PDB file of C-alpha atoms in Angstrom:
ATOM      1  CA  MET A   1      43.288  46.439 -64.114  1.00 82.00           C
ATOM      2  CA  ASN A   2      42.402  50.002 -65.854  1.00 89.00           C
ATOM      3  CA  TYR A   3      44.299  53.143 -66.798  1.00 93.00           C
ATOM      4  CA  THR A   4      42.328  56.057 -67.967  1.00 93.00           C
ATOM      5  CA  ALA A   5      42.946  59.531 -70.018  1.00 95.00           C
ATOM      6  CA  GLU A   6      41.638  62.700 -68.516  1.00 95.00           C
ATOM      7  CA  ALA A   7      41.246  64.139 -71.467  1.00 97.00           C
ATOM      8  CA  PRO A   8      41.271  63.821 -75.053  1.00 98.00           C
ATOM      9  CA  ALA A   9      45.102  64.757 -76.242  1.00 97.00           C
ATOM     10  CA  VAL A  10      44.089  67.915 -78.267  1.00 96.00           C
ATOM     11  CA  TRP A  11      42.322  69.257 -75.304  1.00 97.00           C
ATOM     12  CA  ASP A  12      44.224  72.145 -73.592  1.00 96.00           C
ATOM     13  CA  PRO A  13      43.961  73.184 -69.869  1.00 95.00           C
ATOM     14  CA  ALA A  14      43.319  76.607 -71.051  1.00 95.00           C
ATOM     15  CA  PHE A  15      39.880  75.800 -72.916  1.00 96.00           C
ATOM     16  CA  ALA A  16      38.394  75.231 -69.207  1.00 93.00           C
ATOM     17  CA  ASP A  17      37.503  78.574 -69.438  1.00 92.00           C
ATOM     18  CA  VAL A  18      36.245  79.077 -72.795  1.00 94.00           C
ATOM     19  CA  ASP A  19      32.706  79.421 -73.393  1.00 94.00           C
ATOM     20  CA  ASP A  20      32.420  76.840 -76.514  1.00 95.00           C
ATOM     21  CA  CYS A  21      34.342  74.003 -74.666  1.00 97.00           C
ATOM     22  CA  LEU A  22      33.133  71.379 -72.245  1.00 96.00           C
ATOM     23  CA  LEU A  23      35.506  68.576 -70.437  1.00 97.00           C
ATOM     24  CA  SER A  24      33.395  66.300 -68.094  1.00 96.00           C
ATOM     25  CA  ALA A  25      33.944  63.013 -67.191  1.00 95.00           C
ATOM     26  CA  ASP A  26      32.514  61.677 -70.123  1.00 95.00           C
ATOM     27  CA  GLN A  27      32.213  64.143 -72.826  1.00 96.00           C
ATOM     28  CA  CYS A  28      34.273  66.903 -74.184  1.00 97.00           C
ATOM     29  CA  VAL A  29      33.775  69.840 -76.815  1.00 97.00           C
ATOM     30  CA  ILE A  30      36.458  71.760 -77.922  1.00 97.00           C
ATOM     31  CA  ARG A  31      35.609  75.203 -79.637  1.00 95.00           C
ATOM     32  CA  GLY A  32      32.391  74.160 -80.617  1.00 95.00           C
ATOM     33  CA  GLN A  33      33.632  72.069 -83.611  1.00 96.00           C
ATOM     34  CA  HIS A  34      35.309  68.988 -82.283  1.00 97.00           C
ATOM     35  CA  TYR A  35      33.289  66.297 -80.188  1.00 98.00           C
ATOM     36  CA  PHE A  36      34.492  63.517 -77.990  1.00 98.00           C
ATOM     37  CA  VAL A  37      33.174  60.809 -75.757  1.00 98.00           C
ATOM     38  CA  LYS A  38      35.004  58.660 -73.046  1.00 98.00           C
ATOM     39  CA  GLY A  39      34.718  54.656 -73.365  1.00 98.00           C
ATOM     40  CA  LEU A  40      36.657  51.617 -73.053  1.00 98.00           C
ATOM     41  CA  ILE A  41      39.131  49.442 -74.955  1.00 98.00           C
ATOM     42  CA  GLU A  42      38.619  46.228 -73.068  1.00 98.00           C
ATOM     43  CA  ILE A  43      41.348  43.819 -73.605  1.00 97.00           C
ATOM     44  CA  PRO A  44      40.562  40.146 -72.082  1.00 97.00           C
ATOM     45  CA  VAL A  45      43.319  38.799 -69.945  1.00 96.00           C
ATOM     46  CA  LEU A  46      44.298  35.395 -70.590  1.00 97.00           C
ATOM     47  CA  GLY A  47      43.907  32.132 -68.159  1.00 93.00           C
ATOM     48  CA  SER A  48      41.485  34.248 -66.092  1.00 93.00           C
ATOM     49  CA  ASP A  49      38.070  36.167 -66.137  1.00 93.00           C
ATOM     50  CA  ASP A  50      39.374  39.505 -65.768  1.00 94.00           C
ATOM     51  CA  VAL A  51      39.541  42.120 -68.357  1.00 96.00           C
ATOM     52  CA  PHE A  52      42.084  44.793 -68.526  1.00 96.00           C
ATOM     53  CA  SER A  53      40.757  48.371 -69.790  1.00 97.00           C
ATOM     54  CA  TRP A  54      41.743  51.321 -71.039  1.00 97.00           C
ATOM     55  CA  GLY A  55      39.646  54.712 -70.345  1.00 97.00           C
ATOM     56  CA  VAL A  56      40.040  56.472 -74.064  1.00 98.00           C
ATOM     57  CA  TRP A  57      38.607  59.676 -75.850  1.00 98.00           C
ATOM     58  CA  VAL A  58      36.960  58.938 -79.080  1.00 98.00           C
ATOM     59  CA  SER A  59      36.171  61.800 -81.641  1.00 98.00           C
ATOM     60  CA  LEU A  60      32.815  61.509 -82.895  1.00 98.00           C
ATOM     61  CA  SER A  61      30.898  63.821 -85.823  1.00 98.00           C
ATOM     62  CA  ARG A  62      29.014  66.342 -84.840  1.00 97.00           C
ATOM     63  CA  GLU A  63      25.605  64.239 -85.906  1.00 97.00           C
ATOM     64  CA  ASN A  64      26.637  60.979 -83.796  1.00 97.00           C
ATOM     65  CA  PHE A  65      28.054  62.893 -80.649  1.00 97.00           C
ATOM     66  CA  SER A  66      24.441  65.050 -80.781  1.00 97.00           C
ATOM     67  CA  ARG A  67      22.665  61.385 -80.904  1.00 96.00           C
ATOM     68  CA  ALA A  68      24.637  60.062 -77.925  1.00 95.00           C
ATOM     69  CA  ALA A  69      23.994  63.052 -75.991  1.00 94.00           C
ATOM     70  CA  ASP A  70      20.237  63.000 -76.637  1.00 95.00           C
ATOM     71  CA  LEU A  71      20.154  59.248 -75.575  1.00 95.00           C
ATOM     72  CA  TRP A  72      22.621  59.390 -72.702  1.00 94.00           C
ATOM     73  CA  ASP A  73      20.097  58.941 -69.726  1.00 95.00           C
ATOM     74  CA  THR A  74      17.718  56.912 -72.237  1.00 96.00           C
ATOM     75  CA  PRO A  75      16.936  53.502 -71.120  1.00 96.00           C
ATOM     76  CA  GLY A  76      17.263  50.928 -73.997  1.00 96.00           C
ATOM     77  CA  ARG A  77      20.345  53.218 -75.641  1.00 96.00           C
ATOM     78  CA  GLU A  78      22.435  50.361 -76.076  1.00 96.00           C
ATOM     79  CA  ALA A  79      20.245  49.227 -79.289  1.00 96.00           C
ATOM     80  CA  GLU A  80      21.984  52.391 -80.984  1.00 95.00           C
ATOM     81  CA  GLN A  81      24.171  51.360 -83.661  1.00 97.00           C
ATOM     82  CA  PRO A  82      27.746  51.620 -83.245  1.00 98.00           C
ATOM     83  CA  TYR A  83      29.187  55.248 -84.061  1.00 98.00           C
ATOM     84  CA  PHE A  84      32.285  55.492 -86.150  1.00 98.00           C
ATOM     85  CA  GLY A  85      35.350  57.458 -84.378  1.00 98.00           C
ATOM     86  CA  TRP A  86      38.583  58.273 -83.900  1.00 98.00           C
ATOM     87  CA  LEU A  87      40.756  57.284 -81.012  1.00 98.00           C
ATOM     88  CA  THR A  88      42.444  60.636 -79.477  1.00 98.00           C
ATOM     89  CA  THR A  89      44.265  59.159 -76.905  1.00 97.00           C
ATOM     90  CA  GLY A  90      47.566  58.420 -77.252  1.00 96.00           C
ATOM     91  CA  LEU A  91      49.030  55.424 -75.125  1.00 95.00           C
ATOM     92  CA  PRO A  92      52.751  55.084 -75.115  1.00 88.00           C
ATOM     93  CA  VAL A  93      53.233  51.730 -74.292  1.00 93.00           C
ATOM     94  CA  TYR A  94      52.889  50.816 -77.849  1.00 95.00           C
ATOM     95  CA  PRO A  95      55.514  51.209 -80.224  1.00 93.00           C
ATOM     96  CA  SER A  96      53.702  53.056 -82.585  1.00 95.00           C
ATOM     97  CA  THR A  97      51.045  55.947 -81.984  1.00 96.00           C
ATOM     98  CA  THR A  98      47.523  54.959 -80.719  1.00 97.00           C
ATOM     99  CA  LEU A  99      46.544  58.631 -82.282  1.00 97.00           C
ATOM    100  CA  ASN A 100      43.746  58.248 -84.831  1.00 97.00           C
ATOM    101  CA  LEU A 101      43.279  54.727 -85.091  1.00 98.00           C
ATOM    102  CA  LYS A 102      39.392  53.599 -86.459  1.00 98.00           C
ATOM    103  CA  THR A 103      37.200  52.682 -83.815  1.00 98.00           C
ATOM    104  CA  TYR A 104      33.369  51.890 -83.097  1.00 98.00           C
ATOM    105  CA  VAL A 105      32.114  53.141 -80.097  1.00 98.00           C
ATOM    106  CA  HIS A 106      28.770  50.805 -78.915  1.00 98.00           C
ATOM    107  CA  THR A 107      26.490  52.308 -76.639  1.00 97.00           C
ATOM    108  CA  ARG A 108      26.062  50.447 -73.485  1.00 97.00           C
ATOM    109  CA  PRO A 109      23.101  50.725 -70.467  1.00 97.00           C
ATOM    110  CA  VAL A 110      23.010  53.847 -68.987  1.00 96.00           C
ATOM    111  CA  GLY A 111      25.364  54.441 -66.588  1.00 94.00           C
ATOM    112  CA  GLU A 112      28.142  52.286 -68.242  1.00 96.00           C
ATOM    113  CA  ARG A 113      30.761  53.503 -70.377  1.00 96.00           C
ATOM    114  CA  PRO A 114      30.678  52.810 -74.060  1.00 97.00           C
ATOM    115  CA  PHE A 115      32.709  49.911 -75.447  1.00 98.00           C
ATOM    116  CA  VAL A 116      35.591  51.275 -77.668  1.00 98.00           C
ATOM    117  CA  GLU A 117      36.141  48.420 -80.465  1.00 98.00           C
ATOM    118  CA  LEU A 118      39.374  49.443 -82.798  1.00 98.00           C
ATOM    119  CA  GLU A 119      39.358  48.151 -86.320  1.00 97.00           C
ATOM    120  CA  PRO A 120      40.875  44.771 -86.817  1.00 96.00           C
ATOM    121  CA  THR A 121      44.342  45.956 -87.860  1.00 97.00           C
ATOM    122  CA  ASP A 122      47.983  44.716 -87.058  1.00 97.00           C
ATOM    123  CA  HIS A 123      48.614  47.890 -84.968  1.00 98.00           C
ATOM    124  CA  PRO A 124      49.699  46.234 -81.504  1.00 97.00           C
ATOM    125  CA  LEU A 125      46.681  47.579 -79.626  1.00 98.00           C
ATOM    126  CA  ALA A 126      44.005  46.235 -82.300  1.00 98.00           C
ATOM    127  CA  VAL A 127      45.760  42.683 -81.968  1.00 98.00           C
ATOM    128  CA  GLU A 128      45.804  42.639 -78.000  1.00 98.00           C
ATOM    129  CA  GLN A 129      42.039  43.508 -78.372  1.00 98.00           C
ATOM    130  CA  ARG A 130      41.404  40.785 -80.312  1.00 97.00           C
ATOM    131  CA  THR A 131      43.677  38.227 -78.957  1.00 97.00           C
ATOM    132  CA  GLY A 132      44.392  39.528 -75.492  1.00 97.00           C
ATOM    133  CA  ILE A 133      47.005  39.451 -73.089  1.00 97.00           C
ATOM    134  CA  GLY A 134      48.768  37.821 -70.608  1.00 96.00           C
ATOM    135  CA  LEU A 135      49.542  38.549 -66.824  1.00 94.00           C
ATOM    136  CA  ASP A 136      53.362  39.396 -67.753  1.00 95.00           C
ATOM    137  CA  ARG A 137      51.920  42.193 -70.208  1.00 96.00           C
ATOM    138  CA  VAL A 138      49.735  43.575 -67.741  1.00 94.00           C
ATOM    139  CA  ARG A 139      52.481  44.081 -65.170  1.00 93.00           C
ATOM    140  CA  GLU A 140      54.456  45.279 -68.067  1.00 93.00           C
ATOM    141  CA  ILE A 141      51.967  47.772 -69.089  1.00 94.00           C
ATOM    142  CA  ALA A 142      51.363  48.708 -65.195  1.00 91.00           C
ATOM    143  CA  ALA A 143      55.311  49.480 -64.929  1.00 91.00           C
ATOM    144  CA  ALA A 144      54.908  51.850 -67.880  1.00 89.00           C
ATOM    145  CA  VAL A 145      51.922  53.600 -66.850  1.00 88.00           C
ATOM    146  CA  LEU A 146      53.065  54.294 -63.453  1.00 84.00           C
ATOM    147  CA  HIS A 147      57.079  54.759 -63.846  1.00 76.00           C
ATOM    148  CA  PRO A 148      57.281  56.686 -67.037  1.00 70.00           C
ATOM    149  CA  GLY A 149      60.440  56.143 -69.044  1.00 64.00           C
ATOM    150  CA  SER A 150      61.488  53.046 -67.367  1.00 55.00           C
ATOM    151  CA  ARG A 151      62.757  49.913 -69.221  1.00 49.00           C
ATOM    152  CA  GLY A 152      60.251  47.228 -69.863  1.00 45.00           C
ATOM    153  CA  GLN A 153      57.969  48.993 -72.210  1.00 40.00           C
ATOM    154  CA  ARG A 154      57.453  47.189 -75.782  1.00 40.00           C
TER     155      ARG A 154
END
């Protein structure tokens, strides 16, 4: 019920050995100028108590990234106001790109990934986050992610 991106779409493996670049499980910095955090886009699964989630990367301003990093291990950090960001994970199971969708990153308690709220647009991913998906759609996503290029993508 979860698929995750290992790095932001703009990450290049060659950055791994560059001093002003960092990629961890939760944070990414590119050239000391671009800042990202990993969070979850959660989608309710209709007719169940389950939630489907996409592990995605969101770009943040330098100030918001610094603030989030300063509070990373601080109890009570979930009281922070959401941070504005841009989705930097391409999810090819959607008919139009998911790159650069507007988001709000909601900090959660220490040890939990942030919740990524999409701006309420008519993009299919934003619609699914608001309205939920059925088990058939979960199976369709799983097939598309596990077997790219196969039929059944929407």
